[in-house]
Amino acid sequence: MVACIKYDSEIQALAACDRNSAFELMVNRYQELLFARACFITKDTSVAEEIVQDTFLKAMRETRIFEPDFRIKGWLQKVCLFAAYNHVRDRKSRADILDCNKPQHYSPAAQASRANNKRRSEMLEIFLSQLSENHRAVLELYYWMGLEHNEIAVILDIKLGTVCSRLGRARARLRHVCEGDREFLLSSI
């Protein structure tokens, strides 16, 4: 039956009579796709499996998931990818903390540069947290993950033109959020 289901609208129609079967079909339809994306980002199959399970748990709690105008594939991919990116970022943060515990000898200039970079990264995280999820998503996918506009469109399940306009608005919004910290802006140039 999974092979017969081609569109999210068919899953959503089934949900009107049998929500459990619709959820099962949704899992069967998107499990491999989400696993491949999570595995690609995390480079760890066990972490990817956990992220996919968490994604479907969130889907189970999402009240709008089977509404007719809800974009199931896009929502699942977004939740899964953000979880994967967060895992990678957290793993990197933990590695940075462990690196800080190692005795290292840097020149005073190198120490100042590392401290400045760390402070700028922390401030950027704060500024990004003030953006909407949509703006943060396109910025992270474009700048941190290095994805092309068309790849972002596929991942977020939006049109290419929407990616371009959203990226422009996200940059402008980030610039506006950063304006309060002139020192940050000058150090970022």
PDB file of C-alpha atoms in Angstrom:
ATOM      1  CA  MET A   1       0.000   0.000   0.000  1.00  0.00           C
ATOM      2  CA  VAL A   2       2.919   2.373   0.643  1.00  0.00           C
ATOM      3  CA  ALA A   3       3.904   2.223  -3.031  1.00  0.00           C
ATOM      4  CA  CYS A   4       0.386   3.390  -3.958  1.00  0.00           C
ATOM      5  CA  ILE A   5       0.641   6.559  -1.890  1.00  0.00           C
ATOM      6  CA  LYS A   6       2.219   9.301  -3.988  1.00  0.00           C
ATOM      7  CA  TYR A   7       0.944  12.465  -2.359  1.00  0.00           C
ATOM      8  CA  ASP A   8       0.660  13.836   1.142  1.00  0.00           C
ATOM      9  CA  SER A   9      -2.970  14.638   0.365  1.00  0.00           C
ATOM     10  CA  GLU A  10      -3.689  10.891   0.182  1.00  0.00           C
ATOM     11  CA  ILE A  11      -2.181  10.393   3.643  1.00  0.00           C
ATOM     12  CA  GLN A  12      -4.184  13.360   4.929  1.00  0.00           C
ATOM     13  CA  ALA A  13      -7.396  11.954   3.432  1.00  0.00           C
ATOM     14  CA  LEU A  14      -6.774   8.580   5.093  1.00  0.00           C
ATOM     15  CA  ALA A  15      -6.216  10.365   8.418  1.00  0.00           C
ATOM     16  CA  ALA A  16      -9.831  11.524   8.361  1.00  0.00           C
ATOM     17  CA  CYS A  17     -10.931   7.881   8.873  1.00  0.00           C
ATOM     18  CA  ASP A  18      -7.878   6.207  10.395  1.00  0.00           C
ATOM     19  CA  ARG A  19      -5.233   8.452  11.932  1.00  0.00           C
ATOM     20  CA  ASN A  20      -3.010   5.539  13.047  1.00  0.00           C
ATOM     21  CA  SER A  21      -2.830   4.029   9.557  1.00  0.00           C
ATOM     22  CA  ALA A  22      -2.127   7.452   8.084  1.00  0.00           C
ATOM     23  CA  PHE A  23       0.700   7.977  10.555  1.00  0.00           C
ATOM     24  CA  GLU A  24       2.134   4.556   9.728  1.00  0.00           C
ATOM     25  CA  LEU A  25       2.028   5.374   6.006  1.00  0.00           C
ATOM     26  CA  MET A  26       3.713   8.704   6.661  1.00  0.00           C
ATOM     27  CA  VAL A  27       6.513   6.989   8.595  1.00  0.00           C
ATOM     28  CA  ASN A  28       6.966   4.359   5.874  1.00  0.00           C
ATOM     29  CA  ARG A  29       7.011   7.018   3.182  1.00  0.00           C
ATOM     30  CA  TYR A  30       9.513   9.415   4.754  1.00  0.00           C
ATOM     31  CA  GLN A  31      11.636   7.330   7.116  1.00  0.00           C
ATOM     32  CA  GLU A  32      14.389   6.528   4.598  1.00  0.00           C
ATOM     33  CA  LEU A  33      14.538  10.076   3.252  1.00  0.00           C
ATOM     34  CA  LEU A  34      14.859  11.577   6.732  1.00  0.00           C
ATOM     35  CA  PHE A  35      17.422   8.978   7.775  1.00  0.00           C
ATOM     36  CA  ALA A  36      19.560   9.698   4.702  1.00  0.00           C
ATOM     37  CA  ARG A  37      19.470  13.445   5.352  1.00  0.00           C
ATOM     38  CA  ALA A  38      20.229  13.081   9.079  1.00  0.00           C
ATOM     39  CA  CYS A  39      23.013  10.586   8.364  1.00  0.00           C
ATOM     40  CA  PHE A  40      24.550  12.893   5.766  1.00  0.00           C
ATOM     41  CA  ILE A  41      24.679  15.762   8.258  1.00  0.00           C
ATOM     42  CA  THR A  42      25.681  13.895  11.426  1.00  0.00           C
ATOM     43  CA  LYS A  43      27.883  11.219   9.801  1.00  0.00           C
ATOM     44  CA  ASP A  44      26.619   8.828  12.490  1.00  0.00           C
ATOM     45  CA  THR A  45      23.920   6.219  11.791  1.00  0.00           C
ATOM     46  CA  SER A  46      22.882   5.720  15.420  1.00  0.00           C
ATOM     47  CA  VAL A  47      22.474   9.468  15.944  1.00  0.00           C
ATOM     48  CA  ALA A  48      20.579   9.715  12.648  1.00  0.00           C
ATOM     49  CA  GLU A  49      18.185   6.953  13.759  1.00  0.00           C
ATOM     50  CA  GLU A  50      17.548   8.774  17.027  1.00  0.00           C
ATOM     51  CA  ILE A  51      16.915  12.059  15.218  1.00  0.00           C
ATOM     52  CA  VAL A  52      14.430  10.402  12.848  1.00  0.00           C
ATOM     53  CA  GLN A  53      12.583   8.804  15.779  1.00  0.00           C
ATOM     54  CA  ASP A  54      12.436  12.159  17.553  1.00  0.00           C
ATOM     55  CA  THR A  55      11.144  13.772  14.366  1.00  0.00           C
ATOM     56  CA  PHE A  56       8.267  11.305  14.140  1.00  0.00           C
ATOM     57  CA  LEU A  57       7.507  11.760  17.842  1.00  0.00           C
ATOM     58  CA  LYS A  58       7.198  15.494  17.210  1.00  0.00           C
ATOM     59  CA  ALA A  59       4.993  14.734  14.209  1.00  0.00           C
ATOM     60  CA  MET A  60       2.772  12.616  16.426  1.00  0.00           C
ATOM     61  CA  ARG A  61       2.292  15.614  18.728  1.00  0.00           C
ATOM     62  CA  GLU A  62       1.812  18.095  15.873  1.00  0.00           C
ATOM     63  CA  THR A  63      -1.928  18.740  15.756  1.00  0.00           C
ATOM     64  CA  ARG A  64      -1.899  20.185  12.219  1.00  0.00           C
ATOM     65  CA  ILE A  65       0.041  17.331  10.599  1.00  0.00           C
ATOM     66  CA  PHE A  66      -2.946  15.842   8.760  1.00  0.00           C
ATOM     67  CA  GLU A  67      -4.737  19.088   7.905  1.00  0.00           C
ATOM     68  CA  PRO A  68      -5.296  19.447   4.139  1.00  0.00           C
ATOM     69  CA  ASP A  69      -3.027  22.469   3.630  1.00  0.00           C
ATOM     70  CA  PHE A  70      -0.195  21.191   5.863  1.00  0.00           C
ATOM     71  CA  ARG A  71       3.040  20.340   4.005  1.00  0.00           C
ATOM     72  CA  ILE A  72       4.034  17.081   5.674  1.00  0.00           C
ATOM     73  CA  LYS A  73       7.261  16.453   3.773  1.00  0.00           C
ATOM     74  CA  GLY A  74       8.593  19.974   4.242  1.00  0.00           C
ATOM     75  CA  TRP A  75       7.730  20.037   7.925  1.00  0.00           C
ATOM     76  CA  LEU A  76       9.328  16.639   8.593  1.00  0.00           C
ATOM     77  CA  GLN A  77      12.492  17.597   6.707  1.00  0.00           C
ATOM     78  CA  LYS A  78      12.778  20.911   8.525  1.00  0.00           C
ATOM     79  CA  VAL A  79      12.376  19.328  11.976  1.00  0.00           C
ATOM     80  CA  CYS A  80      14.814  16.531  11.132  1.00  0.00           C
ATOM     81  CA  LEU A  81      17.439  18.820   9.622  1.00  0.00           C
ATOM     82  CA  PHE A  82      17.347  21.299  12.488  1.00  0.00           C
ATOM     83  CA  ALA A  83      17.781  18.446  14.947  1.00  0.00           C
ATOM     84  CA  ALA A  84      20.736  17.149  12.937  1.00  0.00           C
ATOM     85  CA  TYR A  85      22.332  20.598  12.674  1.00  0.00           C
ATOM     86  CA  ASN A  86      21.808  21.165  16.393  1.00  0.00           C
ATOM     87  CA  HIS A  87      23.456  17.834  17.151  1.00  0.00           C
ATOM     88  CA  VAL A  88      26.485  18.714  15.020  1.00  0.00           C
ATOM     89  CA  ARG A  89      26.708  22.174  16.573  1.00  0.00           C
ATOM     90  CA  ASP A  90      26.414  20.741  20.101  1.00  0.00           C
ATOM     91  CA  ARG A  91      29.024  18.096  19.307  1.00  0.00           C
ATOM     92  CA  LYS A  92      31.352  20.828  18.044  1.00  0.00           C
ATOM     93  CA  SER A  93      30.716  22.894  21.189  1.00  0.00           C
ATOM     94  CA  ARG A  94      31.550  19.906  23.379  1.00  0.00           C
ATOM     95  CA  ALA A  95      34.726  19.323  21.373  1.00  0.00           C
ATOM     96  CA  ASP A  96      35.659  22.993  21.790  1.00  0.00           C
ATOM     97  CA  ILE A  97      35.153  22.701  25.544  1.00  0.00           C
ATOM     98  CA  LEU A  98      37.353  19.611  25.646  1.00  0.00           C
ATOM     99  CA  ASP A  99      39.987  21.414  23.572  1.00  0.00           C
ATOM    100  CA  CYS A 100      39.934  24.284  26.055  1.00  0.00           C
ATOM    101  CA  ASN A 101      40.870  21.868  28.835  1.00  0.00           C
ATOM    102  CA  LYS A 102      44.059  20.813  27.050  1.00  0.00           C
ATOM    103  CA  PRO A 103      47.095  22.853  27.944  1.00  0.00           C
ATOM    104  CA  GLN A 104      47.939  24.830  24.836  1.00  0.00           C
ATOM    105  CA  HIS A 105      50.468  27.540  24.307  1.00  0.00           C
ATOM    106  CA  TYR A 106      49.351  30.339  22.052  1.00  0.00           C
ATOM    107  CA  SER A 107      50.952  33.671  21.433  1.00  0.00           C
ATOM    108  CA  PRO A 108      49.132  36.586  23.091  1.00  0.00           C
ATOM    109  CA  ALA A 109      47.863  37.705  19.669  1.00  0.00           C
ATOM    110  CA  ALA A 110      46.516  34.219  18.883  1.00  0.00           C
ATOM    111  CA  GLN A 111      44.847  34.032  22.312  1.00  0.00           C
ATOM    112  CA  ALA A 112      43.181  37.400  21.746  1.00  0.00           C
ATOM    113  CA  SER A 113      42.021  36.301  18.299  1.00  0.00           C
ATOM    114  CA  ARG A 114      40.555  33.038  19.652  1.00  0.00           C
ATOM    115  CA  ALA A 115      38.775  34.905  22.447  1.00  0.00           C
ATOM    116  CA  ASN A 116      37.395  37.445  19.974  1.00  0.00           C
ATOM    117  CA  ASN A 117      36.186  34.709  17.601  1.00  0.00           C
ATOM    118  CA  LYS A 118      34.508  32.863  20.468  1.00  0.00           C
ATOM    119  CA  ARG A 119      32.775  36.047  21.638  1.00  0.00           C
ATOM    120  CA  ARG A 120      31.613  36.855  18.093  1.00  0.00           C
ATOM    121  CA  SER A 121      30.264  33.305  17.660  1.00  0.00           C
ATOM    122  CA  GLU A 122      28.344  33.547  20.920  1.00  0.00           C
ATOM    123  CA  MET A 123      26.915  36.943  19.955  1.00  0.00           C
ATOM    124  CA  LEU A 124      25.942  35.666  16.518  1.00  0.00           C
ATOM    125  CA  GLU A 125      24.062  32.777  18.160  1.00  0.00           C
ATOM    126  CA  ILE A 126      22.187  35.314  20.299  1.00  0.00           C
ATOM    127  CA  PHE A 127      21.353  37.451  17.266  1.00  0.00           C
ATOM    128  CA  LEU A 128      20.209  34.414  15.252  1.00  0.00           C
ATOM    129  CA  SER A 129      17.959  33.310  18.102  1.00  0.00           C
ATOM    130  CA  GLN A 130      16.059  36.588  17.676  1.00  0.00           C
ATOM    131  CA  LEU A 131      15.126  35.735  14.084  1.00  0.00           C
ATOM    132  CA  SER A 132      12.083  33.762  13.007  1.00  0.00           C
ATOM    133  CA  GLU A 133      12.566  30.055  12.365  1.00  0.00           C
ATOM    134  CA  ASN A 134      12.166  30.629   8.607  1.00  0.00           C
ATOM    135  CA  HIS A 135      14.867  33.308   8.497  1.00  0.00           C
ATOM    136  CA  ARG A 136      17.233  31.346  10.717  1.00  0.00           C
ATOM    137  CA  ALA A 137      16.723  28.243   8.569  1.00  0.00           C
ATOM    138  CA  VAL A 138      17.718  29.823   5.264  1.00  0.00           C
ATOM    139  CA  LEU A 139      20.727  31.577   6.814  1.00  0.00           C
ATOM    140  CA  GLU A 140      22.002  28.402   8.471  1.00  0.00           C
ATOM    141  CA  LEU A 141      21.456  26.259   5.393  1.00  0.00           C
ATOM    142  CA  TYR A 142      23.117  28.786   3.091  1.00  0.00           C
ATOM    143  CA  TYR A 143      26.030  30.047   5.175  1.00  0.00           C
ATOM    144  CA  TRP A 144      26.799  27.267   7.640  1.00  0.00           C
ATOM    145  CA  MET A 145      25.874  24.230   5.597  1.00  0.00           C
ATOM    146  CA  GLY A 146      27.000  25.753   2.303  1.00  0.00           C
ATOM    147  CA  LEU A 147      23.906  24.633   0.399  1.00  0.00           C
ATOM    148  CA  GLU A 148      22.832  26.136  -2.908  1.00  0.00           C
ATOM    149  CA  HIS A 149      19.521  27.963  -3.278  1.00  0.00           C
ATOM    150  CA  ASN A 150      17.904  25.046  -5.134  1.00  0.00           C
ATOM    151  CA  GLU A 151      19.001  22.576  -2.424  1.00  0.00           C
ATOM    152  CA  ILE A 152      17.489  24.820   0.244  1.00  0.00           C
ATOM    153  CA  ALA A 153      14.248  24.965  -1.744  1.00  0.00           C
ATOM    154  CA  VAL A 154      14.051  21.164  -1.780  1.00  0.00           C
ATOM    155  CA  ILE A 155      14.914  20.786   1.911  1.00  0.00           C
ATOM    156  CA  LEU A 156      12.444  23.419   3.096  1.00  0.00           C
ATOM    157  CA  ASP A 157       9.882  22.428   0.462  1.00  0.00           C
ATOM    158  CA  ILE A 158       9.492  25.987  -0.811  1.00  0.00           C
ATOM    159  CA  LYS A 159       9.902  27.635  -4.209  1.00  0.00           C
ATOM    160  CA  LEU A 160      13.326  28.800  -5.385  1.00  0.00           C
ATOM    161  CA  GLY A 161      12.130  32.410  -5.534  1.00  0.00           C
ATOM    162  CA  THR A 162      10.938  32.130  -1.949  1.00  0.00           C
ATOM    163  CA  VAL A 163      14.407  30.986  -0.896  1.00  0.00           C
ATOM    164  CA  CYS A 164      15.992  34.020  -2.566  1.00  0.00           C
ATOM    165  CA  SER A 165      13.555  36.528  -1.097  1.00  0.00           C
ATOM    166  CA  ARG A 166      13.614  34.899   2.333  1.00  0.00           C
ATOM    167  CA  LEU A 167      17.412  34.930   2.332  1.00  0.00           C
ATOM    168  CA  GLY A 168      17.409  38.640   1.479  1.00  0.00           C
ATOM    169  CA  ARG A 169      14.878  39.414   4.216  1.00  0.00           C
ATOM    170  CA  ALA A 170      16.794  37.261   6.692  1.00  0.00           C
ATOM    171  CA  ARG A 171      20.028  39.142   5.985  1.00  0.00           C
ATOM    172  CA  ALA A 172      18.257  42.475   6.417  1.00  0.00           C
ATOM    173  CA  ARG A 173      16.622  41.330   9.647  1.00  0.00           C
ATOM    174  CA  LEU A 174      19.932  40.011  11.004  1.00  0.00           C
ATOM    175  CA  ARG A 175      21.601  43.311  10.104  1.00  0.00           C
ATOM    176  CA  HIS A 176      18.815  45.162  11.948  1.00  0.00           C
ATOM    177  CA  VAL A 177      19.170  42.915  15.006  1.00  0.00           C
ATOM    178  CA  CYS A 178      22.948  43.437  15.014  1.00  0.00           C
ATOM    179  CA  GLU A 179      22.701  47.230  14.711  1.00  0.00           C
ATOM    180  CA  GLY A 180      22.451  47.543  18.474  1.00  0.00           C
ATOM    181  CA  ASP A 181      25.975  46.203  18.783  1.00  0.00           C
ATOM    182  CA  ARG A 182      28.157  48.470  16.679  1.00  0.00           C
ATOM    183  CA  GLU A 183      31.337  46.766  17.927  1.00  0.00           C
ATOM    184  CA  PHE A 184      30.063  43.398  16.643  1.00  0.00           C
ATOM    185  CA  LEU A 185      29.288  44.862  13.231  1.00  0.00           C
ATOM    186  CA  LEU A 186      32.710  46.486  12.933  1.00  0.00           C
ATOM    187  CA  SER A 187      34.522  43.318  14.007  1.00  0.00           C
ATOM    188  CA  SER A 188      32.593  41.288  11.431  1.00  0.00           C
ATOM    189  CA  ILE A 189      33.801  43.325   8.472  1.00  0.00           C
TER     190      ILE A 189
END
